[in-house]
Structure formats: structure tokens, C-alpha cells
Coordinates of C-alpha atoms in Angstrom, one line a residue:
M1 CA -115.6 22.2 -31.4
S2 CA -119.0 20.8 -30.3
W3 CA -119.5 19.0 -33.7
A4 CA -116.3 17.0 -32.8
L5 CA -117.8 16.0 -29.5
Y6 CA -121.1 15.0 -31.1
A7 CA -119.2 12.9 -33.7
D8 CA -117.2 11.0 -31.0
L9 CA -120.2 10.5 -28.8
G10 CA -122.2 9.3 -31.8
Q11 CA -120.5 5.9 -31.6
Y12 CA -122.2 5.1 -28.3
D13 CA -125.7 3.9 -27.7
E14 CA -127.6 6.6 -25.9
D15 CA -129.3 4.0 -23.7
F16 CA -125.8 3.4 -22.1
L17 CA -124.3 6.8 -22.5
V18 CA -123.5 8.5 -19.2
G19 CA -121.4 11.6 -19.1
L20 CA -119.5 12.9 -16.1
S21 CA -118.7 16.6 -15.9
C22 CA -118.0 19.4 -13.4
L23 CA -119.8 21.7 -15.8
A24 CA -117.1 24.3 -15.9
D25 CA -117.4 27.0 -18.6
G26 CA -116.0 25.8 -22.0
A27 CA -115.4 22.2 -22.9
D28 CA -116.9 20.7 -19.8
A29 CA -120.3 22.3 -20.5
L30 CA -120.1 21.6 -24.2
F31 CA -119.4 17.9 -23.4
A32 CA -122.4 17.8 -20.9
R33 CA -124.7 19.4 -23.5
A34 CA -123.6 16.9 -26.2
V35 CA -124.2 13.9 -23.9
L36 CA -127.7 15.2 -23.1
D37 CA -128.5 16.1 -26.7
R38 CA -127.5 12.5 -27.7
G39 CA -130.0 11.1 -25.2
G40 CA -127.5 10.2 -22.6
S41 CA -127.6 10.9 -18.9
L42 CA -125.4 13.3 -17.0
V43 CA -123.6 13.0 -13.6
V44 CA -122.4 16.3 -12.2
I45 CA -119.3 16.3 -10.0
V46 CA -119.2 19.5 -7.8
P47 CA -115.6 20.1 -6.6
A48 CA -116.4 22.5 -3.8
T49 CA -119.2 24.2 -1.8
N50 CA -118.6 27.6 -3.6
Y51 CA -117.8 26.1 -7.0
R52 CA -120.7 27.7 -8.9
D53 CA -120.1 31.1 -7.4
K54 CA -116.5 31.0 -8.6
L55 CA -117.4 30.3 -12.2
P56 CA -117.8 33.3 -14.5
E57 CA -121.2 34.9 -13.8
E58 CA -122.1 34.7 -17.5
H59 CA -121.9 30.9 -17.3
H60 CA -124.3 30.6 -14.3
V61 CA -127.4 30.2 -16.6
E62 CA -125.8 27.4 -18.6
Y63 CA -124.5 25.7 -15.4
D64 CA -127.9 25.9 -13.8
D65 CA -129.6 24.5 -16.8
L66 CA -127.2 21.5 -17.1
F67 CA -127.2 21.0 -13.4
S68 CA -131.0 20.8 -13.3
R69 CA -130.8 18.0 -16.0
A70 CA -128.4 15.8 -14.1
S71 CA -129.4 12.3 -13.2
D72 CA -127.0 12.3 -10.2
V73 CA -124.8 14.8 -8.4
V74 CA -121.6 13.9 -6.5
R75 CA -120.4 16.6 -4.1
L76 CA -116.9 16.7 -2.8
D77 CA -116.1 18.1 0.7
F78 CA -113.9 21.0 -0.3
P79 CA -115.2 24.3 0.9
D80 CA -113.3 26.4 -1.6
S81 CA -113.0 26.1 -5.4
T82 CA -109.2 25.7 -5.7
S83 CA -107.0 23.9 -8.2
E84 CA -106.7 21.0 -5.6
A85 CA -110.5 20.7 -5.4
H86 CA -110.7 20.7 -9.2
M87 CA -108.1 18.0 -9.5
A88 CA -109.8 15.9 -6.8
A89 CA -113.0 16.2 -8.8
S90 CA -111.2 15.1 -11.9
I91 CA -109.8 12.1 -10.1
K92 CA -113.3 11.2 -8.8
M93 CA -114.6 11.5 -12.4
L94 CA -111.8 9.1 -13.6
E95 CA -112.7 6.6 -10.8
M96 CA -116.2 6.5 -12.2
A97 CA -115.5 6.7 -15.9
D98 CA -114.8 4.0 -18.6
R99 CA -113.2 6.6 -20.9
L100 CA -112.0 10.2 -20.8
F101 CA -113.0 12.5 -23.6
A102 CA -110.4 15.4 -23.4
V103 CA -110.7 18.5 -25.5
W104 CA -107.0 19.2 -25.5
D105 CA -104.4 20.7 -27.7
G106 CA -101.6 18.6 -26.2
E107 CA -100.0 21.5 -24.4
P108 CA -99.0 21.5 -20.7
A109 CA -101.6 22.6 -18.2
R110 CA -101.7 26.3 -17.3
G111 CA -102.0 25.4 -13.7
Y112 CA -102.4 22.3 -11.5
G113 CA -105.5 20.3 -12.4
G114 CA -105.6 21.4 -16.0
T115 CA -106.4 19.1 -18.9
A116 CA -102.8 17.8 -19.3
D117 CA -102.8 16.7 -15.6
V118 CA -106.2 15.0 -16.0
V119 CA -105.0 13.2 -19.2
A120 CA -101.9 12.1 -17.4
A121 CA -103.9 10.8 -14.5
A122 CA -106.2 8.8 -16.8
R123 CA -103.3 7.3 -18.6
E124 CA -101.6 6.3 -15.3
R125 CA -104.9 4.5 -14.3
G126 CA -105.2 2.8 -17.7
T127 CA -108.3 4.7 -18.5
P128 CA -108.7 5.0 -22.3
V129 CA -108.4 8.6 -23.5
S130 CA -110.0 10.1 -26.6
I131 CA -108.3 13.4 -27.5
I132 CA -110.6 15.9 -29.3
W133 CA -108.8 18.8 -31.0
P134 CA -110.2 19.6 -34.5
D135 CA -108.1 21.2 -37.1
G136 CA -108.1 24.9 -36.8
A137 CA -109.1 24.9 -33.1
R138 CA -107.3 27.4 -30.9
R139 CA -106.8 27.6 -27.1
D140 CA -108.1 30.8 -25.5

């Protein structure tokens, strides 16, 4: 999956490449890593005060590493890491973004604030969307 992200990001000049991510485990962290590896800068959006604590414990090291490399951090005022907080963070991201890179299989979201909801919000705003779903990829 990450090779597809690197390929899509490769078309952008690293001097102007800024990635926005909540650093969730999975595609969010892969995207952030790809942006940094390409020489871009990273803006982290933290949806809630207890966001990191609610991520899987095995992801904390990766989260902390990526977070420490952020050029900027935007913190939302939600106390708890809920689907509403996550969707608000995605909307904030879309407000700041020129394009959405979505690692998405085209299927409906499993819950409010999932990738399908974020893609729909981007399209409603007129934000260009790049869908990344390589042949053979599977949703967990």
C-alpha cells in the first residue's frame, strides 16, 4: 500500500509538499511517513485530548515518532476521542487541504467519520480527491 502513496506523492515538489494527518494507525500513519520520506512537512491534527491514549498501544511508538517530526500541530477542543471528534478533525483537515489522498476501497464507512464520509465531505466542498486502492489490496 505504501508504494502507491509514494507514487502519488512523487508528482509533488517536496519543497511545497505539506501533509495533514491525525496519525491514526494504518493509512493515516503510512501517509504521514510517505510525506516525510519525500522531504515534505507534516501537520498533525489531534482530534481530542485523549486521542493518543485511545489508539492501539502497539501504535504509540509510531505515533510519537511521527508527532515529534510535525512542523505544526492543530488541537481540537474535544475531550474524548469519539467518532464526532474524528469527523471534526477530518473537516478541519479538509479546510486546510488542497487535495485529499484517500486510501479507500469505495465501500461505505463502518461508522460515522470513516473514509467514505471524509471523501463525501471533500467532494461536497469541491476538494479534489485522489483514491488510492492498489490491485490486490484488502480491507482489514
